[in-house]
Amino acid sequence: MLSLAALVFLSATIIVPDNSKTIQEAVNTASPNDTILVNDGEYRENIVVTKPVIVKSRNGAERTTITAAVPSEPVFRLMNAEHAEIKGFTAKGSGVAGFYLQNSRDSVIVDNRATNNATGIFLLSSGGNRLTGNLANLNDKYGIYLEKSHGNTIQQNTANSNSDNGIFLSVSNGNTLTDNNANLNAWNGILLWDSRDNVLKENRLWRNRFGIVIGEGGNNSLVDNSTWSNIYIIMPLVLVYLGIISYLIQKRILRKIYRV
Amino acid sequence: MFIFSNVSIILASIGIILAATSFISGLQLVKSKLYPIDVRIHRVNGYITIALFCILALIAIPRSAVDSAALQWPLIGLSVFLLKEWIVRKKRRLYKYVSWLGGILLITWLCIFFVNIPV
């Protein structure tokens, strides 16, 4: 308890652009457990985070957009980071990824938007991270992509309208995917490739070419995931039936009007 | 998610009902040649569905880059309708095929319903 209080007391808040001109400058000057608070606006940067800091926007992803200054680099790169947190940004314009976690552990990516990148959120050799409430839509390849990443929690994210897979796990084991949306993707809603012991629970996968595809993996658990609700099969039949009823009613009314 | 949570799915549902009505009255026309009540039902319901095709196509234009099917199917429906009109008015010897085209129009409406399911 005492150490927690000391931690709170010692951690500082750096405001961008008031205290630092750029987010990267703020990250460089921050000490572990500091918070970097980014004001509304459009920024053009590639940010590298290697230490346990919190980088968050003041008013959420709708008002804070970061475009990749160098398109061949990710917008946010967490490299060898532990216990870092990225919250409330829109990241776009990267030929790699909006958010790229490389050899990072126990970090949090929450309430962000990653659109118009090659991949929305990319985890490489990273474990124990939490991805919550992110939107990874309209990316050139994947919405969320995990490669050789184990024990991550992916919860309440949306990966829609991507040009390949919505969520793709490659050689990644023991991850938990819960309550995510992966719709309208050009190929699969969720693809597990050579991945084991993953839990897929209560995900919604609508209007993808294939819902869930598992290749060369084993022991994955699929619970209550949904594609189309039965209502969408029944409803057109009901509507055609209503059309027939409508015909009979219209005919009866017109017969009375014209006295045929 | 609530089934009728966007305008397009509501219009598509109305379209299926009207197209089914128009299709049945059209079949009656083919069977019994000129029967004025069926002519009226067929035309009124048919022309409303054409208006719905146009409205759905207009609604789909802004998102056509993401979901092209939402624009393609109303345009396919309009094309089939124009072909049907041309046969009815100009090519009487192909008249026996118009019921097929009516059936295709009904199927087009089912496709429009499915591409507009809210996700």
Coordinates of C-alpha atoms in Angstrom, one line a residue:
Chain A
M1 CA 0.0 0.0 0.0
L2 CA 2.8 2.3 0.9
S3 CA 4.7 1.5 -2.2
L4 CA 1.6 2.1 -4.3
A5 CA 1.1 5.5 -2.7
A6 CA 4.8 6.3 -3.3
L7 CA 4.4 5.3 -7.0
V8 CA 1.4 7.6 -7.4
F9 CA 3.3 10.4 -5.7
L10 CA 6.4 10.0 -7.7
S11 CA 4.7 9.6 -11.2
A12 CA 4.5 12.8 -13.2
T13 CA 2.1 13.9 -16.0
I14 CA 3.6 15.4 -19.1
I15 CA 1.2 17.3 -21.3
V16 CA 1.6 17.4 -25.1
P17 CA 2.1 19.9 -26.7
D18 CA 2.3 22.2 -23.6
N19 CA 5.3 20.5 -21.8
S20 CA 6.7 18.7 -24.8
K21 CA 6.3 19.6 -28.5
T22 CA 5.9 16.0 -29.7
I23 CA 4.7 12.8 -28.2
Q24 CA 8.0 11.1 -28.8
E25 CA 9.9 13.8 -27.0
A26 CA 7.5 13.4 -24.0
V27 CA 8.1 9.6 -24.1
N28 CA 11.9 10.1 -24.1
T29 CA 11.8 12.5 -21.2
A30 CA 9.3 10.4 -19.1
S31 CA 10.4 8.2 -16.3
P32 CA 8.8 4.9 -15.6
N33 CA 5.1 5.1 -14.5
D34 CA 4.7 8.6 -15.8
T35 CA 1.6 9.6 -17.7
I36 CA 1.8 11.4 -21.1
L37 CA -1.4 13.3 -21.7
V38 CA -2.0 14.3 -25.3
N39 CA -4.3 17.2 -26.2
D40 CA -6.8 17.1 -29.1
G41 CA -5.3 17.5 -32.5
E42 CA -3.7 15.9 -35.5
Y43 CA -0.1 14.7 -35.0
R44 CA 2.4 13.4 -37.6
E45 CA 4.8 11.0 -35.8
N46 CA 6.2 7.5 -35.4
I47 CA 6.3 6.9 -31.7
V48 CA 8.6 4.3 -30.0
V49 CA 7.8 3.3 -26.4
T50 CA 10.3 1.2 -24.5
K51 CA 9.4 1.8 -20.9
P52 CA 6.4 1.4 -18.6
V53 CA 4.6 4.7 -19.3
I54 CA 0.9 5.6 -19.9
V55 CA 0.3 7.5 -23.2
K56 CA -3.3 8.6 -23.4
S57 CA -5.3 11.3 -25.1
R58 CA -7.3 13.8 -23.3
N59 CA -10.6 13.4 -25.1
G60 CA -10.4 10.0 -26.9
A61 CA -9.6 8.6 -30.3
E62 CA -12.2 10.8 -32.2
R63 CA -10.2 13.9 -31.4
T64 CA -6.7 12.7 -31.3
T65 CA -5.3 11.4 -34.6
I66 CA -1.7 10.4 -35.3
T67 CA -0.6 9.8 -38.9
A68 CA 2.6 7.9 -39.6
A69 CA 5.4 10.5 -40.5
V70 CA 7.4 7.6 -42.0
P71 CA 4.9 5.2 -43.6
S72 CA 7.3 2.3 -43.5
E73 CA 7.2 2.4 -39.7
P74 CA 4.4 1.8 -37.3
V75 CA 2.5 4.7 -35.8
F76 CA 3.1 3.3 -32.2
R77 CA 5.8 0.8 -31.7
L78 CA 6.1 -0.8 -28.2
M79 CA 9.5 -2.4 -28.2
N80 CA 10.7 -4.6 -25.3
A81 CA 8.1 -2.7 -23.2
E82 CA 6.4 -3.9 -20.0
H83 CA 3.4 -2.5 -18.3
A84 CA 3.0 0.3 -20.9
E85 CA -0.5 1.6 -21.8
I86 CA -1.7 3.3 -25.0
K87 CA -5.2 4.8 -24.7
G88 CA -7.5 6.8 -26.9
F89 CA -5.7 7.4 -30.2
T90 CA -6.5 7.1 -33.9
A91 CA -3.5 5.7 -35.7
K92 CA -3.4 5.7 -39.5
G93 CA -1.3 5.8 -42.6
S94 CA 1.3 3.1 -41.7
G95 CA 2.5 0.5 -44.1
V96 CA 3.3 -1.7 -41.1
A97 CA 0.7 -1.2 -38.3
G98 CA -1.2 1.3 -36.3
F99 CA -0.1 -0.3 -33.1
Y100 CA 2.9 -2.6 -33.1
L101 CA 3.9 -4.6 -30.0
Q102 CA 7.3 -6.2 -30.4
N103 CA 8.7 -8.4 -27.6
S104 CA 6.4 -6.5 -25.2
R105 CA 4.7 -7.9 -22.1
D106 CA 1.8 -7.1 -19.9
S107 CA 0.9 -3.9 -21.8
V108 CA -2.5 -2.5 -22.5
I109 CA -3.9 -1.1 -25.8
V110 CA -7.3 0.3 -25.0
D111 CA -10.0 2.4 -26.8
N112 CA -7.9 3.1 -29.9
R113 CA -8.7 3.2 -33.6
A114 CA -6.4 1.8 -36.2
T115 CA -7.6 2.4 -39.7
N116 CA -6.0 2.6 -43.2
N117 CA -2.8 0.8 -42.1
A118 CA -1.4 -2.4 -43.5
T119 CA -2.4 -4.0 -40.2
G120 CA -4.4 -2.4 -37.4
I121 CA -2.9 -3.9 -34.3
F122 CA 0.2 -6.2 -34.7
L123 CA 1.7 -8.3 -31.8
L124 CA 5.0 -10.0 -32.5
S125 CA 6.5 -12.2 -29.9
S126 CA 4.5 -10.4 -27.2
G127 CA 2.7 -12.0 -24.3
G128 CA 0.3 -11.2 -21.5
N129 CA -1.0 -8.0 -23.2
R130 CA -4.5 -6.8 -23.1
L131 CA -6.3 -5.3 -26.2
T132 CA -9.7 -3.9 -25.2
G133 CA -12.3 -1.7 -26.9
N134 CA -10.2 -1.0 -30.0
L135 CA -11.5 -0.5 -33.6
A136 CA -9.2 -2.0 -36.3
N137 CA -11.2 -1.3 -39.4
L138 CA -10.4 -0.8 -43.1
N139 CA -6.9 -2.0 -43.0
D140 CA -5.1 -3.4 -46.1
K141 CA -4.3 -6.7 -44.5
Y142 CA -5.5 -7.6 -41.0
G143 CA -7.5 -5.9 -38.3
I144 CA -5.6 -7.6 -35.4
Y145 CA -2.6 -9.9 -36.1
L146 CA -0.7 -11.9 -33.5
E147 CA 2.4 -13.7 -34.5
K148 CA 4.3 -15.9 -32.0
S149 CA 2.4 -14.1 -29.3
H150 CA 1.0 -16.1 -26.3
G151 CA -1.3 -15.5 -23.4
N152 CA -2.8 -12.2 -24.6
T153 CA -6.4 -11.1 -23.9
I154 CA -8.3 -9.6 -26.8
Q155 CA -11.7 -8.3 -25.7
Q156 CA -14.5 -6.2 -27.1
N157 CA -12.6 -5.1 -30.1
T158 CA -14.0 -4.5 -33.6
A159 CA -12.2 -5.6 -36.7
N160 CA -14.5 -4.8 -39.7
S161 CA -14.0 -4.4 -43.4
N162 CA -10.4 -5.3 -43.6
S163 CA -9.0 -6.5 -46.9
D164 CA -7.8 -9.9 -45.6
N165 CA -8.7 -11.4 -42.2
G166 CA -10.4 -9.6 -39.3
I167 CA -8.4 -11.3 -36.5
F168 CA -5.4 -13.5 -37.4
L169 CA -3.5 -15.6 -34.9
S170 CA -0.3 -17.2 -36.4
V171 CA 1.7 -19.6 -34.2
S172 CA 0.2 -18.0 -31.1
N173 CA -1.0 -20.1 -28.2
G174 CA -3.1 -19.6 -25.1
N175 CA -4.8 -16.3 -26.1
T176 CA -8.3 -15.4 -25.1
L177 CA -10.6 -13.7 -27.6
T178 CA -13.9 -12.6 -26.1
D179 CA -16.8 -10.5 -27.3
N180 CA -15.1 -9.2 -30.4
N181 CA -16.8 -8.2 -33.7
A182 CA -15.2 -9.2 -37.0
N183 CA -17.5 -8.5 -39.8
L184 CA -17.4 -7.7 -43.5
N185 CA -13.8 -8.8 -43.9
A186 CA -12.7 -10.0 -47.3
W187 CA -11.6 -13.4 -46.1
N188 CA -12.0 -14.8 -42.6
G189 CA -13.5 -13.3 -39.5
I190 CA -11.0 -15.1 -37.3
L191 CA -8.2 -17.3 -38.6
L192 CA -6.1 -19.5 -36.3
W193 CA -3.0 -20.8 -38.0
D194 CA -0.8 -23.3 -36.2
S195 CA -2.1 -22.0 -32.9
R196 CA -3.1 -24.0 -29.9
D197 CA -5.0 -23.6 -26.6
N198 CA -6.8 -20.4 -27.6
V199 CA -10.3 -19.6 -26.3
L200 CA -12.8 -18.0 -28.6
K201 CA -15.9 -17.0 -26.8
E202 CA -19.0 -14.9 -27.7
N203 CA -17.4 -13.3 -30.8
R204 CA -19.7 -12.1 -33.7
L205 CA -18.5 -12.9 -37.2
W206 CA -21.0 -11.7 -39.8
R207 CA -20.7 -11.5 -43.6
N208 CA -17.1 -12.6 -43.9
R209 CA -16.2 -15.1 -46.6
F210 CA -15.6 -17.6 -43.8
G211 CA -16.4 -17.1 -40.1
I212 CA -13.8 -19.0 -38.1
V213 CA -11.0 -21.0 -39.8
I214 CA -8.6 -23.2 -37.9
G215 CA -5.6 -24.6 -39.8
E216 CA -2.9 -26.9 -38.4
G217 CA -3.8 -26.0 -34.8
G218 CA -5.3 -28.0 -31.9
N219 CA -7.1 -27.9 -28.6
N220 CA -8.7 -24.5 -29.3
S221 CA -12.0 -23.8 -27.5
L222 CA -14.9 -22.3 -29.3
V223 CA -17.9 -21.2 -27.2
D224 CA -21.0 -19.3 -28.3
N225 CA -19.5 -17.6 -31.3
S226 CA -22.2 -16.4 -33.8
T227 CA -22.4 -15.9 -37.5
W228 CA -25.9 -15.1 -38.7
S229 CA -28.9 -15.2 -36.5
N230 CA -31.7 -17.5 -37.6
I231 CA -33.9 -14.5 -37.9
Y232 CA -32.2 -13.6 -41.1
I233 CA -33.1 -16.9 -42.7
I234 CA -36.7 -16.8 -41.4
M235 CA -37.4 -13.1 -42.0
P236 CA -37.3 -13.1 -45.9
L237 CA -39.8 -16.0 -45.9
V238 CA -42.1 -14.0 -43.6
L239 CA -41.7 -11.0 -45.9
V240 CA -42.6 -13.0 -49.0
Y241 CA -45.6 -14.4 -47.1
L242 CA -46.6 -10.8 -46.2
G243 CA -46.4 -10.0 -49.9
I244 CA -48.9 -12.7 -50.7
I245 CA -51.2 -11.4 -48.0
S246 CA -50.7 -7.9 -49.3
Y247 CA -51.8 -9.1 -52.8
L248 CA -55.0 -10.6 -51.5
I249 CA -55.8 -7.5 -49.5
Q250 CA -55.2 -5.1 -52.4
K251 CA -57.2 -7.3 -54.7
R252 CA -60.2 -7.3 -52.3
I253 CA -60.0 -3.6 -51.8
L254 CA -59.8 -2.8 -55.5
R255 CA -62.7 -5.2 -56.2
K256 CA -64.9 -3.3 -53.8
I257 CA -63.8 0.1 -55.2
Y258 CA -64.4 -0.9 -58.9
R259 CA -67.2 -3.3 -58.1
V260 CA -65.8 -6.1 -60.2
Chain B
M1 CA -28.3 -6.4 -32.8
F2 CA -31.8 -5.3 -33.6
I3 CA -32.8 -6.5 -37.1
F4 CA -34.2 -3.2 -38.3
S5 CA -31.5 -0.9 -37.0
N6 CA -30.8 0.8 -40.4
V7 CA -32.9 2.4 -43.1
S8 CA -31.6 0.2 -45.9
I9 CA -32.9 -3.0 -44.2
I10 CA -36.3 -1.4 -43.6
L11 CA -36.5 -0.4 -47.3
A12 CA -35.3 -3.8 -48.4
S13 CA -38.0 -5.5 -46.3
I14 CA -40.7 -3.3 -47.8
G15 CA -39.2 -4.0 -51.2
I16 CA -39.6 -7.8 -50.7
I17 CA -43.2 -7.4 -49.7
L18 CA -44.0 -5.2 -52.7
A19 CA -42.0 -7.3 -55.1
A20 CA -43.8 -10.5 -54.0
T21 CA -47.2 -8.7 -54.4
S22 CA -46.2 -7.5 -57.9
F23 CA -44.8 -10.9 -58.9
I24 CA -48.1 -12.7 -58.0
S25 CA -50.3 -10.2 -59.8
G26 CA -47.9 -10.5 -62.7
L27 CA -48.3 -14.2 -62.8
Q28 CA -52.1 -13.7 -62.7
L29 CA -51.8 -11.4 -65.7
V30 CA -49.8 -13.9 -67.7
K31 CA -52.5 -16.5 -66.9
S32 CA -55.6 -14.5 -67.6
K33 CA -54.2 -11.9 -70.1
L34 CA -55.9 -8.6 -69.2
Y35 CA -57.5 -8.4 -65.8
P36 CA -57.6 -4.7 -64.9
I37 CA -57.3 -5.1 -61.1
D38 CA -54.2 -7.2 -61.4
V39 CA -52.8 -4.7 -63.9
R40 CA -53.1 -2.0 -61.3
I41 CA -51.7 -4.0 -58.5
H42 CA -48.8 -5.1 -60.7
R43 CA -47.9 -1.6 -61.9
V44 CA -48.4 0.3 -58.6
N45 CA -46.3 -2.2 -56.5
G46 CA -43.8 -2.6 -59.3
Y47 CA -43.2 1.1 -59.7
I48 CA -42.8 1.6 -56.0
T49 CA -40.1 -1.1 -55.9
I50 CA -38.3 0.8 -58.7
A51 CA -38.3 3.9 -56.6
L52 CA -37.0 1.8 -53.7
F53 CA -34.2 0.5 -55.9
C54 CA -33.2 4.1 -56.7
I55 CA -33.3 5.2 -53.0
L56 CA -31.3 2.2 -51.9
A57 CA -28.7 2.8 -54.6
L58 CA -28.4 6.4 -53.5
I59 CA -28.0 5.4 -49.9
A60 CA -25.3 2.9 -50.9
I61 CA -23.2 5.3 -52.9
P62 CA -21.2 6.8 -49.9
R63 CA -20.3 3.3 -48.6
S64 CA -19.8 1.7 -52.0
A65 CA -16.0 1.8 -51.6
V66 CA -16.3 -0.4 -48.5
D67 CA -19.3 -2.5 -49.4
S68 CA -19.8 -2.5 -53.1
A69 CA -22.6 -5.2 -53.0
A70 CA -25.0 -2.7 -51.4
L71 CA -24.7 -0.6 -54.6
Q72 CA -24.4 -3.4 -57.1
W73 CA -27.7 -5.2 -56.3
P74 CA -30.0 -2.2 -56.7
L75 CA -28.3 -1.5 -60.0
I76 CA -28.8 -5.1 -61.1
G77 CA -32.4 -4.8 -60.1
L78 CA -32.9 -1.6 -62.1
S79 CA -31.2 -3.3 -65.1
V80 CA -33.5 -6.3 -64.9
F81 CA -36.5 -4.0 -64.6
L82 CA -35.5 -2.0 -67.7
L83 CA -35.0 -5.2 -69.6
K84 CA -38.4 -6.4 -68.6
E85 CA -40.0 -3.1 -69.6
W86 CA -38.3 -3.2 -73.0
I87 CA -39.6 -6.8 -73.6
V88 CA -43.1 -5.8 -72.6
R89 CA -43.2 -2.7 -74.7
K90 CA -41.1 -3.6 -77.7
K91 CA -40.4 -7.4 -78.0
R92 CA -43.8 -9.1 -77.6
R93 CA -42.4 -12.4 -78.9
L94 CA -40.2 -12.6 -75.8
Y95 CA -43.2 -12.0 -73.6
K96 CA -43.3 -15.5 -72.3
Y97 CA -40.0 -14.8 -70.4
V98 CA -41.2 -11.8 -68.4
S99 CA -42.4 -14.0 -65.5
W100 CA -38.8 -15.3 -65.3
L101 CA -37.5 -11.8 -65.1
G102 CA -40.2 -11.0 -62.4
G103 CA -38.8 -14.0 -60.4
I104 CA -35.2 -12.7 -60.9
L105 CA -36.4 -9.3 -59.5
L106 CA -37.8 -11.0 -56.4
I107 CA -34.5 -12.9 -55.9
T108 CA -32.7 -9.5 -56.4
W109 CA -34.7 -8.2 -53.5
L110 CA -33.7 -11.1 -51.3
C111 CA -30.1 -10.3 -52.1
I112 CA -30.6 -6.7 -51.3
F113 CA -32.0 -7.8 -47.9
F114 CA -29.0 -9.9 -47.2
V115 CA -26.4 -7.3 -48.2
N116 CA -28.0 -4.8 -45.9
I117 CA -28.2 -6.9 -42.8
P118 CA -26.8 -4.6 -40.0
V119 CA -23.5 -5.7 -38.7

